[in-house]
Coordinates of C-alpha atoms in Angstrom, one line a residue:
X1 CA 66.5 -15.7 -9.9
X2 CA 68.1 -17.5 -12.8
X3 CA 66.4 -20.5 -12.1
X4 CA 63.1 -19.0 -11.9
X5 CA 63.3 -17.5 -15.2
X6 CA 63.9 -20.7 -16.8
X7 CA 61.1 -22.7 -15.1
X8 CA 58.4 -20.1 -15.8
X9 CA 59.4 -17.7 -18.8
X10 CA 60.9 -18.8 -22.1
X11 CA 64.1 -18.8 -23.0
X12 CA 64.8 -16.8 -26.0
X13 CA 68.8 -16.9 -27.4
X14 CA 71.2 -14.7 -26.0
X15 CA 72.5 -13.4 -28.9
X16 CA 70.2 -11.7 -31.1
X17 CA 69.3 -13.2 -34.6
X18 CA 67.2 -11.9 -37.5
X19 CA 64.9 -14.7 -36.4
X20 CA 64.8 -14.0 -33.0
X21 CA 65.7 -10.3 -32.3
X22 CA 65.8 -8.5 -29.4
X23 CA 62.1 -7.2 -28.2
X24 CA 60.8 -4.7 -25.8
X25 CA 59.6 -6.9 -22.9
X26 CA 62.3 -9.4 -22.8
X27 CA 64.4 -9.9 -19.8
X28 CA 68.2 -10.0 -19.9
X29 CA 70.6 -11.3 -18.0
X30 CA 74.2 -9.6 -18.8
X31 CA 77.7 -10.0 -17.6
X32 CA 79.0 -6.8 -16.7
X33 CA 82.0 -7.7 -14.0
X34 CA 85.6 -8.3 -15.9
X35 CA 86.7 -10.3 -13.4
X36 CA 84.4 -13.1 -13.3
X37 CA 82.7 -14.8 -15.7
X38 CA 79.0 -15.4 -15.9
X39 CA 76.0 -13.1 -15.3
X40 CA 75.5 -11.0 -12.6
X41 CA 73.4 -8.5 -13.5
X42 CA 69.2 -8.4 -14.8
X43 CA 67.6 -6.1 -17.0
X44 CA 64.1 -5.4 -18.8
X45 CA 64.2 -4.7 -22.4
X46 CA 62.3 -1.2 -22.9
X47 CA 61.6 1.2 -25.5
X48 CA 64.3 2.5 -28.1
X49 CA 65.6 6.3 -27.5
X50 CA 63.7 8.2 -29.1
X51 CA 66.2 11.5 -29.7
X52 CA 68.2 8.9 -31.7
X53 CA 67.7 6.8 -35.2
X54 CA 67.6 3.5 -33.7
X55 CA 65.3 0.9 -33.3
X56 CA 67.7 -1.1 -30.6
X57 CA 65.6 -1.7 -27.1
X58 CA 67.2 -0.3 -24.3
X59 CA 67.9 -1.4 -21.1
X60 CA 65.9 -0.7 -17.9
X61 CA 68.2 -2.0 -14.8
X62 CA 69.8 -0.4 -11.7
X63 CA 73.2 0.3 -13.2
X64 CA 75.9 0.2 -10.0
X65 CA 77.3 3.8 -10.5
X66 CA 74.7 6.4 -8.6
X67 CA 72.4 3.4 -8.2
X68 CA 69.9 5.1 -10.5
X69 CA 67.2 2.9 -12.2
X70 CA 67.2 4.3 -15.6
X71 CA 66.9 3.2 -19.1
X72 CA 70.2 2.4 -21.1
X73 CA 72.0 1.6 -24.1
X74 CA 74.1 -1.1 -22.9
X75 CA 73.2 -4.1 -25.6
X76 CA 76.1 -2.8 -28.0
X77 CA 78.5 -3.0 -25.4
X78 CA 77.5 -5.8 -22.5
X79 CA 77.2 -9.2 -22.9
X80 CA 73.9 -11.2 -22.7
X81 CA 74.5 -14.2 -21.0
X82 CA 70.2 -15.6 -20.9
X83 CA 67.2 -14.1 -22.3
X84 CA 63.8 -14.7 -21.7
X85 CA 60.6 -13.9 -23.6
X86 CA 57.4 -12.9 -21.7
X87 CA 55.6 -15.8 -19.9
X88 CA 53.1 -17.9 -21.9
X89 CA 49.6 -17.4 -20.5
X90 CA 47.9 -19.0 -16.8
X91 CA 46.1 -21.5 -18.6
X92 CA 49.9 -23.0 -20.5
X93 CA 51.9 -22.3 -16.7
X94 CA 50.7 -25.5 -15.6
X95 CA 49.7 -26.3 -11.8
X96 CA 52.8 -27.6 -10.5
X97 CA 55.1 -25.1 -9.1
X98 CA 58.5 -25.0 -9.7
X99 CA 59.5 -25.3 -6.5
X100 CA 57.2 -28.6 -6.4
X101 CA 60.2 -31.2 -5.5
X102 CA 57.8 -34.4 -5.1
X103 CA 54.9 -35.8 -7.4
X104 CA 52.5 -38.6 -7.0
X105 CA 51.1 -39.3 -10.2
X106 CA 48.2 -41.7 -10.4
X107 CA 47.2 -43.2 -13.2
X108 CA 44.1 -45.3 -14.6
X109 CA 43.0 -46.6 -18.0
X110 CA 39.6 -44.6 -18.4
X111 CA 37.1 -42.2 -16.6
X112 CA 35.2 -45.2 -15.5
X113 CA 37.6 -47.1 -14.2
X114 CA 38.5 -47.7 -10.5
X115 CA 41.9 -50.0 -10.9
X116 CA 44.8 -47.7 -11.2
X117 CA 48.6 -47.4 -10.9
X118 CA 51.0 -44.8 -9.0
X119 CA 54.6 -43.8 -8.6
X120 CA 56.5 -41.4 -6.6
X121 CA 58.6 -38.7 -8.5
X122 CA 60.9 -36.3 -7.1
X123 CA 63.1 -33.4 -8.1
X124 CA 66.6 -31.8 -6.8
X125 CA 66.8 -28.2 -8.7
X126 CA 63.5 -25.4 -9.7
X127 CA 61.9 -26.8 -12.3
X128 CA 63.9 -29.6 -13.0
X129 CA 63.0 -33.0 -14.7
X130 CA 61.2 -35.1 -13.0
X131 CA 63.3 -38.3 -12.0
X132 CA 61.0 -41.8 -10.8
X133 CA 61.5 -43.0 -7.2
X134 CA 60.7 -46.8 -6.6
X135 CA 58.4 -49.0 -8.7
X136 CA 55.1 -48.5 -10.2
X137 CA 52.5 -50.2 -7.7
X138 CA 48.6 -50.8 -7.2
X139 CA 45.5 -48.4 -6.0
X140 CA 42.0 -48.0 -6.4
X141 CA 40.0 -45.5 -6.5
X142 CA 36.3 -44.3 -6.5
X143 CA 33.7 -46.8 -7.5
X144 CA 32.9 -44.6 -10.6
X145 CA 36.3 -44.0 -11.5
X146 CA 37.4 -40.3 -11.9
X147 CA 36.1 -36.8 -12.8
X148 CA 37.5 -33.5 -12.8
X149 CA 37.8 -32.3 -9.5
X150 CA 38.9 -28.6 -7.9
X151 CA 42.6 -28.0 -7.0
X152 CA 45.5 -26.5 -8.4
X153 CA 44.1 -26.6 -12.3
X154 CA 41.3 -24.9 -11.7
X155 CA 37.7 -26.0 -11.5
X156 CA 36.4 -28.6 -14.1
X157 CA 38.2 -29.5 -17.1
X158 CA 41.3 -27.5 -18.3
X159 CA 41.1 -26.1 -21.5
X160 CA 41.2 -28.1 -24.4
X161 CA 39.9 -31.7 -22.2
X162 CA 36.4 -33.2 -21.2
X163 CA 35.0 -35.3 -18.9
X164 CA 32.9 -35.5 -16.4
X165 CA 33.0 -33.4 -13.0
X166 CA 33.8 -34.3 -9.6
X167 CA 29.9 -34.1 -7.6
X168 CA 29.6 -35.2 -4.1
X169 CA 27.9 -39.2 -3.8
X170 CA 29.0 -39.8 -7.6
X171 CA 31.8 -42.1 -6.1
X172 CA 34.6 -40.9 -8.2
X173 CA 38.2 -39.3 -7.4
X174 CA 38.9 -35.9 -8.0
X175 CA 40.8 -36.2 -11.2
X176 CA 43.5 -32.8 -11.6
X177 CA 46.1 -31.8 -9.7
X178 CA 45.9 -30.8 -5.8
X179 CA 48.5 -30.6 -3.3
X180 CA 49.0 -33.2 -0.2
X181 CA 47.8 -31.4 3.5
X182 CA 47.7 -32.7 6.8
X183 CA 47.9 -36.2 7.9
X184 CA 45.2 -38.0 10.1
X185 CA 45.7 -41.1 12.3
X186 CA 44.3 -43.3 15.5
X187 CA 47.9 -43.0 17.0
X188 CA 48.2 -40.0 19.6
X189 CA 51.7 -39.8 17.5
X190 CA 52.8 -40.1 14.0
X191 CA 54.5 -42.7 12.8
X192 CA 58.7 -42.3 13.2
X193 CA 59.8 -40.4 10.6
X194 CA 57.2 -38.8 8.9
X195 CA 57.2 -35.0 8.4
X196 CA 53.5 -34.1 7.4
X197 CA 51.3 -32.3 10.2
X198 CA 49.8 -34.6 12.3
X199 CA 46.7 -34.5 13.9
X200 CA 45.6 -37.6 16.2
X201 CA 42.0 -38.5 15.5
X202 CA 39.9 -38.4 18.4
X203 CA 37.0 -40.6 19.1
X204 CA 34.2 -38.6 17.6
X205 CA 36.2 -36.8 14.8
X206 CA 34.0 -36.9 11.7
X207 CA 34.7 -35.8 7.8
X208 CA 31.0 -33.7 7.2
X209 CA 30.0 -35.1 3.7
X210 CA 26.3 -33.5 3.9
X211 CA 25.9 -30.3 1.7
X212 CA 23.1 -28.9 3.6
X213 CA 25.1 -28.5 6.4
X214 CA 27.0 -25.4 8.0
X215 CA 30.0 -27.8 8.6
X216 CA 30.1 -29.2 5.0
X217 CA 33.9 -30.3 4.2
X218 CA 34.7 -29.6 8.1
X219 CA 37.0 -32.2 9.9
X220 CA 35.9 -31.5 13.3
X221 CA 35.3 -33.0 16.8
X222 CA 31.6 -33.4 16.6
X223 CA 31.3 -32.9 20.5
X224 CA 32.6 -29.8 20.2
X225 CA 29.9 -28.4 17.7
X226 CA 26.3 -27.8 17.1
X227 CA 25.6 -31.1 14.8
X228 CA 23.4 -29.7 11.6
X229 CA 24.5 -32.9 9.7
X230 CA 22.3 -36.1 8.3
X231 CA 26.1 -37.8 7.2
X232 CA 29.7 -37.5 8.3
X233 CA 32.4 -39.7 8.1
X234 CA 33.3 -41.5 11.5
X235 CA 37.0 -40.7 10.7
X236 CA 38.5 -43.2 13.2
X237 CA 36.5 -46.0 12.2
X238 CA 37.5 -45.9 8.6
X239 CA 41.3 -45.0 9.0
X240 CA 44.3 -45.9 10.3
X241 CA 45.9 -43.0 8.5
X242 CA 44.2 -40.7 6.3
X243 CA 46.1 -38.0 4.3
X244 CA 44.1 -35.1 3.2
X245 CA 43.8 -34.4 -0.1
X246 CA 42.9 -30.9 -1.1
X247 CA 39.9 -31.1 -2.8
X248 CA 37.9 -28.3 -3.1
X249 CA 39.7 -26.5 -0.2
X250 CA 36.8 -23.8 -0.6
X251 CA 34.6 -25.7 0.3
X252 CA 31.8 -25.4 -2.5
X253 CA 28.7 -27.0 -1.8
X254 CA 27.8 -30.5 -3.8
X255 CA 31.3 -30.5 -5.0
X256 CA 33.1 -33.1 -3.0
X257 CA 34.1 -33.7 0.2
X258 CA 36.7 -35.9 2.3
X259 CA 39.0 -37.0 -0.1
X260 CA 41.9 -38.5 1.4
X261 CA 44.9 -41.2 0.7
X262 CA 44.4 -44.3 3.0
X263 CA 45.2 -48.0 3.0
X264 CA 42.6 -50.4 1.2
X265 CA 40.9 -53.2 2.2
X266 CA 42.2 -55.1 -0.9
X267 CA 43.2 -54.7 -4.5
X268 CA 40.0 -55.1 -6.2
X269 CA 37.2 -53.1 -3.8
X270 CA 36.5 -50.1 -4.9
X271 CA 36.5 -47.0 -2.7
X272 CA 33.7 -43.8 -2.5
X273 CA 36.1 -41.3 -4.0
X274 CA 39.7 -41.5 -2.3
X275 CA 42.4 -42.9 -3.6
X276 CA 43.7 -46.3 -1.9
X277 CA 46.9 -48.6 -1.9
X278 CA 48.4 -51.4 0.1
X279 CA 49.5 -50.3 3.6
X280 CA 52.7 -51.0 3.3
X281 CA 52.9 -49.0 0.3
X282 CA 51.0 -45.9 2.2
X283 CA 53.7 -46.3 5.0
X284 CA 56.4 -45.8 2.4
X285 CA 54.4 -42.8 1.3
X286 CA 54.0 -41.4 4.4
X287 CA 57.8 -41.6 5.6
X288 CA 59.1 -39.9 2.0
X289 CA 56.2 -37.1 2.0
X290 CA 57.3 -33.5 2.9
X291 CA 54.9 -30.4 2.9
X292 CA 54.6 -29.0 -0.5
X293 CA 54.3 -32.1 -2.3
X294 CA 51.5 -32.7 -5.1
X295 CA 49.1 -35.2 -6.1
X296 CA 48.3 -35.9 -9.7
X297 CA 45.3 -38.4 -10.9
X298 CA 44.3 -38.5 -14.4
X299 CA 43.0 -41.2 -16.7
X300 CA 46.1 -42.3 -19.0
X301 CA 45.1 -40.6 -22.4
X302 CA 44.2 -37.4 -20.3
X303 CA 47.9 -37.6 -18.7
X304 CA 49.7 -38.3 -22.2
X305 CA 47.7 -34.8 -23.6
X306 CA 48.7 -32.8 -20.4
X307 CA 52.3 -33.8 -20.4
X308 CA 53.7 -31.3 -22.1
X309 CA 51.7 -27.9 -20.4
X310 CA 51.9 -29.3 -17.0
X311 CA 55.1 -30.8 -17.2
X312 CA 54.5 -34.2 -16.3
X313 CA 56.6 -37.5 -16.5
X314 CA 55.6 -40.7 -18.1
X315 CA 54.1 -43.1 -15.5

């Protein structure tokens, strides 16, 4: 729980101070055991008593004795060990979990831009530092750069930023933060070593990219459908591999569709709104991927101001 506290809540000094007193609110971790050292017990800081001159917060915990959850007057006698202060608010949390162990974070050098650079970070504790893995290598993305797409920030720009929005046929990349799904590819087997869910594209699998239709967003076995669609992506004529991006997962008409990581053709065409790299480099992707990781891809200046709230590292 420790670890928790100090990824999402903020951490307040143990000891109390006339600049930093204890506050109704606050959580507590205390050490209450004699013979160890170190906390093992949580409390919430509530009210003072009321039938006594005091303005101290007592203590709302399960105490051992009786097992009663009650409110106490334990901080002039037990030992704070950690205290926390309440959480900042949604929009300062930031859209990378905690528990969020690897990070791609893509990179370019403006919104209109469709050159741009990547690296693989990863993390061994809860909301750790992000440490770099490997070099900083090539991709391109959408022919009209980037623009705010719909994923784990939200929809549109995060408070505080501009630019333009994500809109299905503008050519650009979702720009945000989304996490990495399922992994598509020609072989009726993945690739040795790689722990995404796999799903072997069949010979009429499309990506539907038309609005208008029923399916729109769907990847599907067209045979296996009523077709109500003027475009779709023919899936296994495009990609060897194609990992899913999620990209407005709900599926919100107009707003983008079939947004995946693939291999390019070469280092200076463009793609429609994916993000692309080398194959070699996507096969190195694919093998260190688990489930849970996240995708990041953000103009540079945009990345520098969101460093701090989403706890980003430098490129």
């Amino acid at each position: 729980v420790l670890p928790w506290f100090r990824a999402h809540w903020t951490t307040r000094p143990a000891e109390a101070t006339n600049e930093a007193p204890f506050e109704v609110g606050e959580v507590v971790f205390m050490e209450t055991m004699a013979s160890r050292s170190g906390p093992d017990h949580i409390g919430w800081l509530f009210d003072p008593d009321p039938s006594v001159d005091s303005e101290r917060p007592r203590v709302v915990n399960s105490w051992t004795e009786g097992y009663s959850t009650e409110a106490m007057d334990l901080l002039t006698f037990v030992s704070v060990t950690d205290r926390f202060g309440l959480p900042p608010s949604d929009e300062h949390l930031g859209p990378i979990s905690a528990w969020t162990t690897q990070l791609v974070l893509v990179e370019s050098e403006a919104w209109s831009s469709f050159r741009g650079r990547a690296r693989r970070f990863v993390r061994s504790e809860v909301g750790g530092a992000w440490q770099p893995l490997g070099e900083v290598f090539p991709v391109v993305l959408g022919h009209g750069g980037m623009g705010w797409g719909r994923g784990r920030h939200g929809q549109g720009p995060p408070s505080g930023q501009r630019g333009p929005s994500k809109r299905e046929g503008d050519g650009r990349t979702p720009a945000g933060a989304f996490e990495l799904g399922l992994l598509y590819g020609r072989p009726a087997q993945p690739p040795a070593g790689v722990a995404l869910e796999y799903h072997p594209l069949a010979g009429e699998f499309r990506c539907v990219d038309d609005p208008e239709s029923s399916h729109y967003g769907d990847r599907l076995d067209a045979d296996e459908v009523d077709a109500d669609w003027r475009s779709a992506e023919d899936m296994p004529a495009l990609y060897e591999y194609a990992l899913v991006v999620e990209h407005n997962r709900e599926r919100e008409r107009g707003q983008g569709s079939c947004i995946f990581v693939h291999a390019w053709r070469d280092a200076d065409s463009a793609v429609t709104g994916c993000t692309a790299m080398a194959e070699a480099r996507l096969d190195e992707l694919l093998g260190w991927l688990e489930p849970g990781a996240v995708l990041v891809a953000l103009p540079e200046p945009v990345a520098a101001s969101l460093a701090a709230r989403w706890g980003l590292p430098s490129l």
